[in-house]
Structure formats: structure tokens, C-alpha cells
Coordinates of C-alpha atoms in Angstrom, one line a residue:
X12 CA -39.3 -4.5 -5.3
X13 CA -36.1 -5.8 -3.6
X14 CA -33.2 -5.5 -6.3
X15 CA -31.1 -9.0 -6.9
X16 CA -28.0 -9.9 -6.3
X17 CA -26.6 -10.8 -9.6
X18 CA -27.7 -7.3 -10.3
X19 CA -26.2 -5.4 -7.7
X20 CA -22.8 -7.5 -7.8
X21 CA -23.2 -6.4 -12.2
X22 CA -23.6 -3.2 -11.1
X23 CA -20.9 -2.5 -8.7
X24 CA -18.2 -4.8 -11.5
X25 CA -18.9 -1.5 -13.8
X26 CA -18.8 0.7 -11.1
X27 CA -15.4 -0.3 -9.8
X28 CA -14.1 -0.1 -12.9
X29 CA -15.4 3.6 -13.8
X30 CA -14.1 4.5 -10.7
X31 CA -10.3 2.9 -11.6
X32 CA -10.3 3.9 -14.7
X33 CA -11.1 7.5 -14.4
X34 CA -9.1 8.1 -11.4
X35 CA -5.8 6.4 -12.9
X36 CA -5.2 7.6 -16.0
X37 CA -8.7 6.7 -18.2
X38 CA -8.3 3.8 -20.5
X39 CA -4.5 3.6 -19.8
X40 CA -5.9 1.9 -16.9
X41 CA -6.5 -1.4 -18.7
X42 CA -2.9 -1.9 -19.4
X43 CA -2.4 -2.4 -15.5
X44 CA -3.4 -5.9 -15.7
X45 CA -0.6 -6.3 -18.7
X46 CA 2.1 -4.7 -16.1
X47 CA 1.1 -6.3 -13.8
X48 CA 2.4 -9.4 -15.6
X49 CA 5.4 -8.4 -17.0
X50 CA 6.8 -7.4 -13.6
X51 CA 5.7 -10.7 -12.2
X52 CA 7.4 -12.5 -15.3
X53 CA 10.2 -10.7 -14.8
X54 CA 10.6 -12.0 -11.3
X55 CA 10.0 -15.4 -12.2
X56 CA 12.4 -15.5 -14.8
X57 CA 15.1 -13.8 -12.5
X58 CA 14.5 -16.6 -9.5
X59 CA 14.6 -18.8 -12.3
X60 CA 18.1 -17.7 -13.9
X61 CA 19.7 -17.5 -10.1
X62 CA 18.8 -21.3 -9.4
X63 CA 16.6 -19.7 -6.6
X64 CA 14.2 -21.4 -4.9
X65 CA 10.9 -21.2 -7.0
X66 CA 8.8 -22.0 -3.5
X67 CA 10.3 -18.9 -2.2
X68 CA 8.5 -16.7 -5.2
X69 CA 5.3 -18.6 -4.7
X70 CA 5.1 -18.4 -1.0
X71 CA 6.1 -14.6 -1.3
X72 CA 3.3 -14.4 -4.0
X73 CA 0.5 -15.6 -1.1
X74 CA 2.2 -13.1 1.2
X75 CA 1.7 -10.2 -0.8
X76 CA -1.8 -11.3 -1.8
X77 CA -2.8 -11.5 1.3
X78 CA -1.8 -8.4 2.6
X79 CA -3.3 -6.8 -0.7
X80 CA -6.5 -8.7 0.5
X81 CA -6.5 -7.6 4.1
X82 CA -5.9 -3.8 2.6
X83 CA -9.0 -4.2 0.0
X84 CA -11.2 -6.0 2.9
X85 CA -11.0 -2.2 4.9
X86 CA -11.2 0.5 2.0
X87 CA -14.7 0.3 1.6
X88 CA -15.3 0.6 5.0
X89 CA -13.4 2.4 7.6
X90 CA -10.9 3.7 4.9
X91 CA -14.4 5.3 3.5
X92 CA -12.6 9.0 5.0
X93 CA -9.8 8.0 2.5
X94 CA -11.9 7.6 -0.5
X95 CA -13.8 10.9 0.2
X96 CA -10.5 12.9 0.5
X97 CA -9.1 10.9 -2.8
X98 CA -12.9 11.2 -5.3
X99 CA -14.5 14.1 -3.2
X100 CA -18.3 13.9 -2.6
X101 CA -19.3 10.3 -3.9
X102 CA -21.4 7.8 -2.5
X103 CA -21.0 4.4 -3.5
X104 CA -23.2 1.3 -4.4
X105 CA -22.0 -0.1 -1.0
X106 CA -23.2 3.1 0.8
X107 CA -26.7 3.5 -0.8
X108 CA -28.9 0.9 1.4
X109 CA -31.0 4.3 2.5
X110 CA -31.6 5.5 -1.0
X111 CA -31.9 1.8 -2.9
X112 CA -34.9 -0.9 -2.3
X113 CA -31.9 -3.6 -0.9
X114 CA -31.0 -4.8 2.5
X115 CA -27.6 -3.2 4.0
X116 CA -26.9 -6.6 4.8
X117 CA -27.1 -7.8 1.0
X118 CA -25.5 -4.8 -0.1
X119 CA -22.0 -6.1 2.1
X120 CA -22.5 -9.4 0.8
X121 CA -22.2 -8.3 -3.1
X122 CA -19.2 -5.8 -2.2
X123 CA -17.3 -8.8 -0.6
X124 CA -18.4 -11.2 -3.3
X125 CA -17.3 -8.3 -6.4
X126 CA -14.2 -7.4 -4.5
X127 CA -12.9 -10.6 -4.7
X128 CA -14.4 -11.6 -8.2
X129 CA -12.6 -8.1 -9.7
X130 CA -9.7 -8.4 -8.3
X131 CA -9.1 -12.1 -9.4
X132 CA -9.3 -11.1 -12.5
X133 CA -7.2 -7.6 -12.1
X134 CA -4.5 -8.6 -10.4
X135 CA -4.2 -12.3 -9.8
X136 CA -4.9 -14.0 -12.9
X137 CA -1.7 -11.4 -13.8
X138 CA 0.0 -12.6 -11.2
X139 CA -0.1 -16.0 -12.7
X140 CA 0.4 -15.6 -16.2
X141 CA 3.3 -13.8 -14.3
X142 CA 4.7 -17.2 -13.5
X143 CA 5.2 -18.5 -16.7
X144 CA 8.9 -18.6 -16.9
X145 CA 8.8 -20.8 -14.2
X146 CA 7.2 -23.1 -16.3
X147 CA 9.4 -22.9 -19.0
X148 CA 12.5 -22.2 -17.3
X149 CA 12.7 -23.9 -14.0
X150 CA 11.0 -27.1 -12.5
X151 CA 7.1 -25.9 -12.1
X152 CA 4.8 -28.3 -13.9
X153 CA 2.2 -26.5 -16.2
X154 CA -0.6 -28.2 -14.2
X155 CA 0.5 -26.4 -11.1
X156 CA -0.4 -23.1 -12.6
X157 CA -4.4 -23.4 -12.2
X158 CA -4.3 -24.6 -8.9
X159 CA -1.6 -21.4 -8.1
X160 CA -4.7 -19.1 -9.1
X161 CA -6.9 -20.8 -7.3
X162 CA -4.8 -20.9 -3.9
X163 CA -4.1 -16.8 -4.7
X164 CA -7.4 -15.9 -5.2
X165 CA -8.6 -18.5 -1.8
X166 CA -5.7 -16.7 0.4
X167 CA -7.3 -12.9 -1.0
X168 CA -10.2 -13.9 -0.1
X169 CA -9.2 -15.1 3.4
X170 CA -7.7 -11.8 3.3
X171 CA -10.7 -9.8 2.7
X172 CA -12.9 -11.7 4.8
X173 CA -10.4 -11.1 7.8
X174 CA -9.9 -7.7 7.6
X175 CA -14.1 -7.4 7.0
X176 CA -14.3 -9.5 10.4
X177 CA -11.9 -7.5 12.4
X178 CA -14.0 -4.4 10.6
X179 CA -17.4 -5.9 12.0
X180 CA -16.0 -6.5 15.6
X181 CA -14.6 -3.1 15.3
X182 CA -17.9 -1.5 15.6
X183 CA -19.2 -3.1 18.8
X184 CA -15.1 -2.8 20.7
X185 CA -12.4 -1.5 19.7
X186 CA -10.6 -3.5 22.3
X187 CA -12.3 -6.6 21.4
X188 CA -11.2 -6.0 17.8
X189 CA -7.8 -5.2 19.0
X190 CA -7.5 -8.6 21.5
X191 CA -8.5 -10.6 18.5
X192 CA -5.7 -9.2 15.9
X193 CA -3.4 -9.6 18.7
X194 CA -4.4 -13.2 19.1
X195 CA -4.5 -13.9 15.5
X196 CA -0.7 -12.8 15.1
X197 CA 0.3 -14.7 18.1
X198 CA -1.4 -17.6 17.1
X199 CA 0.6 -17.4 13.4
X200 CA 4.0 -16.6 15.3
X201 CA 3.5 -19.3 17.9
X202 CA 1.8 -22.5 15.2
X203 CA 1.7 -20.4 11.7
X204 CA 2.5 -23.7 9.6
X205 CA -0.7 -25.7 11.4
X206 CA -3.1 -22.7 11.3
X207 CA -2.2 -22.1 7.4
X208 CA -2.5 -25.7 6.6
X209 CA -6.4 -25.1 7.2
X210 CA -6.6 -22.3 4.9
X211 CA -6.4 -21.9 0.6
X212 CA -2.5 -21.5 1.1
X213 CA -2.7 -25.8 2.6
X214 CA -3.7 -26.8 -0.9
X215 CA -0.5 -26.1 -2.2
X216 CA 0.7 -29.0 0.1
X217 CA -1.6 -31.7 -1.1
X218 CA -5.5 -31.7 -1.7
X219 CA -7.0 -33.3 1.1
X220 CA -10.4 -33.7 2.3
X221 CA -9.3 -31.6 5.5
X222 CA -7.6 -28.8 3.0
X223 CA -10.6 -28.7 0.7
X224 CA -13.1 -28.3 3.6
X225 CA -11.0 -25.5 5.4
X226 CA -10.1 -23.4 2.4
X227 CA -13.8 -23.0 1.3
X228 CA -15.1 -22.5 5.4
X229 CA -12.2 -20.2 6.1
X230 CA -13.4 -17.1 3.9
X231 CA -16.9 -18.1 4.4
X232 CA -16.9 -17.9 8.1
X233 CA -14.8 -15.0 8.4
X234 CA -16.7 -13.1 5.8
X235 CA -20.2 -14.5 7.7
X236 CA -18.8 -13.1 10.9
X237 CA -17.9 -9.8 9.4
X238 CA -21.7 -9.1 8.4
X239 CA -23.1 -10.4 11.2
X240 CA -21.5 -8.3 13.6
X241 CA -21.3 -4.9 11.1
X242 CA -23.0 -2.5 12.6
X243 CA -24.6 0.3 10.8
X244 CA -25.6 3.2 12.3
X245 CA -22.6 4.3 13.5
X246 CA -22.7 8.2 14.2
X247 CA -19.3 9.8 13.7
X248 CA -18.9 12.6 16.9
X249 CA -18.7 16.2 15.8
X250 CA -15.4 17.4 16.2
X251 CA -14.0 21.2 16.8
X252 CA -10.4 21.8 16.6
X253 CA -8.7 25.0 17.6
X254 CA -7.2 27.3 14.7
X255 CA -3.4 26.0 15.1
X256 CA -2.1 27.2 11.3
X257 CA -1.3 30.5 12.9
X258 CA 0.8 28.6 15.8
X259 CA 2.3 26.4 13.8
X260 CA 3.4 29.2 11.1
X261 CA 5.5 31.0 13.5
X262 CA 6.6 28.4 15.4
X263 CA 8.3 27.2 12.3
X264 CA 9.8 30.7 11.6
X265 CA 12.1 31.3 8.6
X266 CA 12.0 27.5 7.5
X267 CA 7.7 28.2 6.3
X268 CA 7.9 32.3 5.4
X269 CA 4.7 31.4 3.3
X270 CA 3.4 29.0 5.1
X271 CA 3.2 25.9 3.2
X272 CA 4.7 23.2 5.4
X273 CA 2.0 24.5 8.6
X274 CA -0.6 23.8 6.2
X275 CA 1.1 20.3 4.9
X276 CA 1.8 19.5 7.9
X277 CA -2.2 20.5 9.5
X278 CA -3.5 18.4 6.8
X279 CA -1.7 15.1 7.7
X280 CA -2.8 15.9 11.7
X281 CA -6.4 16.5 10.7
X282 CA -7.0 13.5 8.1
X283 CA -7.9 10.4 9.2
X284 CA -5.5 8.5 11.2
X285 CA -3.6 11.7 12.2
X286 CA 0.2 11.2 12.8
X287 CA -0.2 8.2 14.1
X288 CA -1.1 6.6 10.5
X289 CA 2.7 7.6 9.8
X290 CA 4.2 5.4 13.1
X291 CA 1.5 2.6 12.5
X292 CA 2.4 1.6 8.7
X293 CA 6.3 1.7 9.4
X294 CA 5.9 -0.4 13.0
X295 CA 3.7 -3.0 10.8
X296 CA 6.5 -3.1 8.1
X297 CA 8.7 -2.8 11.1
X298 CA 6.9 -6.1 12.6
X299 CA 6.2 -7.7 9.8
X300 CA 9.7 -8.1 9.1
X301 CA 11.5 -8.6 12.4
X302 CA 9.1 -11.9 12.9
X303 CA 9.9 -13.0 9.5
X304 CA 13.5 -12.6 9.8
X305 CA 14.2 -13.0 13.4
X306 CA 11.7 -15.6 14.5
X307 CA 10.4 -17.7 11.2
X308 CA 13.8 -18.9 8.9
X309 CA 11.5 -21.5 7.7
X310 CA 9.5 -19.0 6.0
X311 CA 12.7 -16.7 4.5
X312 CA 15.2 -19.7 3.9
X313 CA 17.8 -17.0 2.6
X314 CA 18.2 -15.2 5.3
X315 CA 19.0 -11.4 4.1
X316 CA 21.2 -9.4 5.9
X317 CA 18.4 -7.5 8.4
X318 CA 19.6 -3.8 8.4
X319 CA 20.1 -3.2 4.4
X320 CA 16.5 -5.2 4.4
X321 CA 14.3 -3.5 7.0
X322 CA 16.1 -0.3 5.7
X323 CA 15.5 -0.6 2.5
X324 CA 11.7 -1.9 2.8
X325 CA 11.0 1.3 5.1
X326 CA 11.9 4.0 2.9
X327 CA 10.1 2.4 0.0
X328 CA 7.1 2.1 1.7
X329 CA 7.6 6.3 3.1
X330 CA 5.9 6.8 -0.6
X331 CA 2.6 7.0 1.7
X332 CA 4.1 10.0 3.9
X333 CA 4.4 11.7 0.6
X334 CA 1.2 10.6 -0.4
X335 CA -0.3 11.9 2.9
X336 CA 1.3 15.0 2.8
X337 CA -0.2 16.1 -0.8
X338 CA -3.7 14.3 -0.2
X339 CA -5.9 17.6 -0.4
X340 CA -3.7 19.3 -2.9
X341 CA -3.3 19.8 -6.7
X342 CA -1.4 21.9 -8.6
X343 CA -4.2 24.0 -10.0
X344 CA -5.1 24.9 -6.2
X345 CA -1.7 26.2 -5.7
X346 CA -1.8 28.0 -9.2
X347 CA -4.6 30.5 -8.0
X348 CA -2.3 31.7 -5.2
X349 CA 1.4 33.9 -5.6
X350 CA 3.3 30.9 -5.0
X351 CA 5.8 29.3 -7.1
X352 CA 5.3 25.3 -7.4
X353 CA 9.1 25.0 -5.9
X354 CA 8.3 26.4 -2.6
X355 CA 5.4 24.0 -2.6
X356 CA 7.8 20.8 -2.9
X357 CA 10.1 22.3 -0.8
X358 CA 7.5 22.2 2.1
X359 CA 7.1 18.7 1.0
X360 CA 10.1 17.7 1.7
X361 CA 10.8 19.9 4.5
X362 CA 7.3 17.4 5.7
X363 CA 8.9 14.6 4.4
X364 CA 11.7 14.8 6.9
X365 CA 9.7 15.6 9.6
X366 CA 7.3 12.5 9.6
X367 CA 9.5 10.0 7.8
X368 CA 13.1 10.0 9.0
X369 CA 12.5 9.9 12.8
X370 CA 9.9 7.2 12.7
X371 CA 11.8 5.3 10.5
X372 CA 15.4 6.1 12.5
X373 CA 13.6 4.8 15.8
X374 CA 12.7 1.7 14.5
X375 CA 15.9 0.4 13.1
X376 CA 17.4 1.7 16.2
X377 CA 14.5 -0.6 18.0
X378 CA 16.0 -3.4 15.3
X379 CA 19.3 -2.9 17.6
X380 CA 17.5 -4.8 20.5
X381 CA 16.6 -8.3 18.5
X382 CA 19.8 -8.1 14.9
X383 CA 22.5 -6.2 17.0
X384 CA 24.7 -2.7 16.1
X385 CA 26.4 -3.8 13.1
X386 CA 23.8 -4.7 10.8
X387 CA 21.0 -2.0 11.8
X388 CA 23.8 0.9 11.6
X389 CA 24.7 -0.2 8.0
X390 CA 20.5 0.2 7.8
X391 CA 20.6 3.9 9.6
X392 CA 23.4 5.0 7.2
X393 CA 21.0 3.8 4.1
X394 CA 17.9 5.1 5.3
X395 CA 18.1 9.0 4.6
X396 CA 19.4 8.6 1.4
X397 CA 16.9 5.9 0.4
X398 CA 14.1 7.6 1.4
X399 CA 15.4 11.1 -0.4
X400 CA 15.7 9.0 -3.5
X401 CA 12.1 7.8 -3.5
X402 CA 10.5 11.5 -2.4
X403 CA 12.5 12.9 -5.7
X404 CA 11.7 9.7 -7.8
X405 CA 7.7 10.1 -6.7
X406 CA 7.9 14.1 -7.3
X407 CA 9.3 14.2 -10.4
X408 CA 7.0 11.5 -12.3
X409 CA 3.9 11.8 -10.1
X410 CA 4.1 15.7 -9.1
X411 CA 1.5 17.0 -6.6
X412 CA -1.1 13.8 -6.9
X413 CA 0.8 10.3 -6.6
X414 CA -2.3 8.7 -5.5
X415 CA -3.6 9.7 -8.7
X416 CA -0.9 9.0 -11.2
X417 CA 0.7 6.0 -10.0
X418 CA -2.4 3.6 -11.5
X419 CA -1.5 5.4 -14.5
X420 CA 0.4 2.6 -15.8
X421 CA 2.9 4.2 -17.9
X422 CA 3.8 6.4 -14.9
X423 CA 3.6 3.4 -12.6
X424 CA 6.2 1.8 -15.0
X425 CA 9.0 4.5 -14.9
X426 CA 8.1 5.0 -10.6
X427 CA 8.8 0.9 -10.4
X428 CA 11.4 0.8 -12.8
X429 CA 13.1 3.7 -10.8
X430 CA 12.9 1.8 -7.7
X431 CA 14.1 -1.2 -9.3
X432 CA 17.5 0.1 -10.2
X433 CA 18.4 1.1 -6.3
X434 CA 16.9 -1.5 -4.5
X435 CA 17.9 -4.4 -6.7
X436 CA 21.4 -4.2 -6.3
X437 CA 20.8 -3.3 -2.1
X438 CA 18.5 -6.6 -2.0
X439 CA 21.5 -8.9 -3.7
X440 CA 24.2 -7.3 -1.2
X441 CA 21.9 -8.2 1.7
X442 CA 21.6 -11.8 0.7
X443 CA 25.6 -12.5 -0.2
X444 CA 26.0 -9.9 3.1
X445 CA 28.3 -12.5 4.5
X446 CA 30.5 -12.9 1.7
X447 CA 32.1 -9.6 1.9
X448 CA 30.7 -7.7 4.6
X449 CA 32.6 -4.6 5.0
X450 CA 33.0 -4.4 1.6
X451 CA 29.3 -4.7 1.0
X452 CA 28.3 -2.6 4.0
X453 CA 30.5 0.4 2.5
X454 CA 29.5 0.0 -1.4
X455 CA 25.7 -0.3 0.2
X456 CA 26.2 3.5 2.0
X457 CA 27.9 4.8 -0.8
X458 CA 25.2 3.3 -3.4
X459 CA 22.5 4.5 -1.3
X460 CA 24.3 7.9 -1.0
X461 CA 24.3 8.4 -4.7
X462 CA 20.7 7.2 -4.8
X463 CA 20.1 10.2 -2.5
X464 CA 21.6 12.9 -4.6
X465 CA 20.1 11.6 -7.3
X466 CA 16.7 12.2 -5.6
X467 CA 17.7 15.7 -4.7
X468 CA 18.3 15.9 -8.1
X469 CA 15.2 15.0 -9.5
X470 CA 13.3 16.8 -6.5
X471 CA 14.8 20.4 -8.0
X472 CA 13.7 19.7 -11.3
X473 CA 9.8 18.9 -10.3
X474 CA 8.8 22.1 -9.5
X475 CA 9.6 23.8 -12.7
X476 CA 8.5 20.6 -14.6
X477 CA 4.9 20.5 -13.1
X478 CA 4.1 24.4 -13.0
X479 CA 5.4 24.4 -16.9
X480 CA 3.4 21.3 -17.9
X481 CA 0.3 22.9 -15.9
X482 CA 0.4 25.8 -17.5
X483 CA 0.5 24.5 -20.9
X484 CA -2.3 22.3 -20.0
X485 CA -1.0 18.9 -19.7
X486 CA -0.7 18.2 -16.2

């Protein structure tokens, strides 16, 4: 008996959801959908109240879906070392073709299919409703609405099936998978506007016969060539590594008496990725950028001032190093040892600094080659602060596990409202940069600089906050 697909696409629906919803925050979880919507109304209504440009919003909407697409395309698959250090020992639906009467084959198929189905309804049908105001408020014609969805969910899809391609070439050449990202970025920098036109995202510029016929083949064919040329016995080498706490203990000296930033620092080195994980996602927000800003206006018609922006974008996203740095940890591990839970996010930090700043620092100093001085040292100055904010913003509301508790939607609220209230202001400076500059360059460092002690602030104040919440028991 071969099980169906309807089934297995039923089965991993519920099972996606149990895993959500017990991971971030139980039923809480269901309110994410609800925040996801007020945040997205909130934008709308904000573009809509400056006069913006309401194509702006929507093009940023496909940008971000279809990174979110491209990111959900490799979890299941290569980031499978990432969901074993986040859930422990669990084997999913998709990882079961040995123990379950179905083809691997099939199996890939349904997880595509779901992925896209749950999602559509978790996060972009949000999105949508998100873009009411526009309706209401600006010049966006209610019909335009269902046909947004249906681009969104078209361009996640492309997304998916992308990253699933690049996953299947992946495991017959690495260089082959590399030579075709590589092309495929080229290919957007050097024609973006024709290759999109061929894709979901071209509806949105009329429904043609041509538009129609490319936005269903695009997915399909990627997705097609993704689990054709997945290959499933892959062997993972066995690996031995040298005992280098001990070395790394003394070679930090007074600064790690107890040894807590060796072993934060070890377990970034020895995840997946390594160190390199911590260069790679700032060079592709690094990249990402830099082409947008410096090589398509067409795309960012107000052109904001590059320095506050790349800054600014970078130490938001060095959440992850955080997140990396406390990936095997909990506070009930460290409450079985003599160790206070203040030394532990002082290692953090001390960690922090280590892997954020100087990646971050030698990009925006790279940024010097293609903006100039000016802009990218008004970005150096805002960096460090920035990026001390967001560590003592993430360690006061999310503790030891941000993974964890930032799908917990009330928590997720306060961390994006948080964010909001520094980055905000810093995003309206960069875009009326010109009309003052030195006098928005210096309020930016000094509003950044406050943002920073403020983090400092909060940072002192988490330690004592999450060992007295843990030991009454609601942690």
C-alpha cells in the first residue's frame, strides 16, 4: 500500500503546525497571522499618509516574499542540522521515506506543495489584508487586492522552487550549484526587469498570455528540476575535531575566568556553517543592498542615504549572531552549574562583539569603494551602537532562547515594536539625508548612541530578570 498524496500533504499541514505552535509559544502561536497584519497595515497606512509611492510597498512586499521563499525552500533540507540543534532528535514526515510505504520522490513533492499552501495562508494572505489602508486611503483599487495574493504567493513559490533547485544541483556539484547562483544574480543585475516580466511578479504589469504561461512554468520547472536532480543518499563524513575549549580558555585569559565565552564561542565554530555563516548573511545583506542602491534606482526610486541604510539593515539583521551564539543553550542548563545567569550574557556579549562588529565594520568600510567616505563613516559611527541596542533589546525580552520566543507573538510584538522606535526615525533621516546633512549625520550618531546605552541598559537587567523568572518557574 503506497500512501496518497492528499494524505501525506494533510498530514504534514498538522504537522507543521504542531511543530509552530509548540515551539513558539503554544496557541499564542495563532495570533501570528493577526500580527502579521497589523504590522503590514500599519505600513500601508504610513506610505499612505506620506504621499509615498504605494508601488514602492508592493514591490518591497514581493522582495521580502521572495527572500522568505528562497529561506523556506532550504530549511527542510540542508538547514535539516539547524532544525536538529533547534527541536533535538525529530524526524520529519519529509525524512521518513525509509520507514513509510511512499516514494522519496513523492515525499519532496507534498513538502513543496504544503510549504507553499501553509504559508499562503500564514503569512501572505496577512500580508494582504495588511494592505487595506491602501485601499481606503490611497489610490489602490479593491480589485487589485486578489490578484496582489496571487502574485505574492506565485513569487514564494518561485522562491521555494529556486532555492529547492539550487538545493538539488547542490548534491551532484557544489561548483555547479555555485556557477548557477552566480549566473542567476548576474542575469537579474544585468536584465532583472525582462527576466521578472516572465515570472508571477509580471502579472502585476498586465495579464498576458506570455505572463500567464511563465508565472505557472516558472515554479513548476524549477521545482521539477529540484527533484529531479535531489539526490538521496547522501553520506555525511565522520568528523573528529581536536579538544580546543582548553586553548581557547586560556588564550582568552581574564576576559573568560569561567569559561563561558570559549564554550559560546566553540559552539558557533562547530555548528553548521561555522564562522563563515556569520560573514555570509552580512555579505548577502551587504550585496543585496549595494546592487539595489548603487546599480538598480529603478527599483529604490527614493534613493536613501547608503551608510545610515546599509548600517542600519546590518545590525538588525546581527539578531542571528545572537541567535547563533545561544543555539545549544537554555537557562535551565546553566542553572545546574555555579554560575550566575549575568556572567552567561556577559560572555554573550563579549561573543557578540567578537563575530558581529568586525564583519559588519569591514563591510561598510568595503561600502567606501562603490558610496564614498562621507556617507559609510556616518554608517561606522552608527553601527556599534545599533547593534548593542538590538543584543540588549533581544536579551532582555527573549533571554537565553530567541529562536524560541520570538514566534511567541506577544514577545515578537514588544522585540518589533522596540526596533521600530530606533530604526524609524534612522530610516526617515536617510531618505531627507540631503536636506540637512550634517545636521542629520550628527542627530543620527547621537540617536544611535542613545540607542546603545539604552541596550546596555536593558543587557544589565536580563540576567537577573531571567534567573529570577526561572527560578520561580515562569521562564
Amino acid at each position: 500500500m503506497s500512501l496518497s498524496t492528499g494524505y501525506l500533504l494533510r498530514l504534514m499541514a498538522i504537522e507543521e503546525w504542531r511543530l509552530h505552535s509548540r515551539t513558539f509559544g503554544g496557541r499564542r502561536f495563532a495570533l501570528f497571522p493577526v500580527f502579521v497584519a497589523a504590522v503590514a497595515g500599519g505600513t500601508a497606512a504610513f506610505f499612505a499618509l506620506a504621499d509615498a509611492e504605494t508601488g514602492l510597498l508592493v514591490d518591497g512586499l514581493h522582495l521580502v516574499v521572495a527572500a522568505l521563499g528562497l529561506q523556506v525552500g532550504t530549511v527542510g533540507l540542508v538547514g535539516r542540522d539547524a532544525l536538529e540543534d533547534l527541536l533535538g532528535e525529530t524526524t520529519l514526515l519529509l525524512f521518513s521515506a525509509r520507514t513509510l510505504p511512499v516514494e522519496p520522490r513523492t515525499l519532496l513533492v507534498a513538502f513543496l506543495v504544503k510549504d507553499v499552501a501553509y504559508y499562503a495562508v500564514l503569512f501572505l494572505l496577512p500580508l494582504t489584508v495588511g494592505l487595506v489602508p491602501l485601499v481606503v486611503m490611497a489610490d489602490v483599487a479593491a480589485t487589485r487586492l486578489p490578484l496582489l495574493f496571487v502574485t505574492s504567493v506565485g513569487v514564494f513559490a518561485v522562491g521555494v522552487a529556486a532555492s529547492f533547485a539550487l538545493v538539488g544541483i547542490h548534491t551532484r556539484s557544489r561548483v555547479a550549484s555555485a556557477l548557477v547562483a552566480l549566473g542567476a544574480v548576474a542575469a537579474l543585475v544585468v536584465d532583472g526587469g525582462r527576466l521578472l516580466a516572465f515570472t508571477p511578479y509580471g502579472l502585476l504589469s498586465g495579464i498576458t498570455p506570455a505572463a500567464v504561461v511563465g508565472s505557472v512554468l516558472s515554479p513548476v520547472a524549477l521545482g521539477a528540476v529540484g527533484v529531479g536532480l535531489f539526490r538521496f543518499d547522501r553520506r555525511t563524513p565522520t568528523r573528529t575535531a581536536d579538544d580546543r575549549f582548553g586553548t581557547l580558555h586560556r588564550a582568552l585569559g581574564a576576559a573568560d575566568t569561567q569559561g563561558l565565552l570559549a564554550k559560546s564561542l566553540l559552539d558557533v565554530v562547530r555548528s553548521s556553517g561555522g564562522l563563515w555563516k556569520v560573514v555570509f548573511s552580512q555579505g548577502l545583506v551587504f550585496a543585496v543592498l549595494a546592487v539595489l542602491l548603487a546599480f538598480l534606482p529603478d527599483v529604490v526610486p527614493v534613493r536613501p542615504e547608503p551608510g545610515l541604510t546599509i548600517a542600519g539593515v546590518l545590525a538588525l539583521g546581527s539578531f542571528t549572531t545572537y541567535n547563533w551564539l545561544c543555539q545549544f543553550d537554555d537557562t535551565d542548563f546553566y542553572l545546574r552549574y555555579p554560575v550566575e545567569l549575568s556572567e552567561v550574557f556577559r560572555a554573550k556579549l563579549l561573543g557578540f562583539c567578537l563575530l558581529a562588529l568586525p564583519s559588519g565594520l569591514a563591510f561598510l568600510g568595503a561600502g567606501v569603494l562603490v558610496f564614498g567616505t562621507g556617507t559609510m563613516l556616518v554608517g561606522v559611527a552608527v553601527f556599534a551602537p545599533l547593534c548593542l541596542y538590538v543584543f540588549g533589546v533581544t536579551t532582555y525580552v527573549a533571554g537565553l532562547e530567541p529562536t524560541e520566543l520570538l514566534f511567541d507573538t506577544p514577545v515578537f510584538a514588544g522585540f518589533t515594536l522596540a526596533m521600530m522606535v530606533v530604526l524609524i526615525p534612522l530610516v526617515v533621516a536617510a531618505i531627507a539625508f540631503t536636506l540637512a546633512p550634517t545636521g542629520l549625520a550628527l542627530g543620527s550618531v547621537a540617536y544611535a548612541a542613545l540607542s546603545g546605552v539604552a541596550g546596555i541598559a536593558l543587557y544589565r537587567r536580563a540576567g537577573p530578570r531571567w534567573e529570577r523568572k526561572a527560578l520561580a518557574g515562569t521562564d
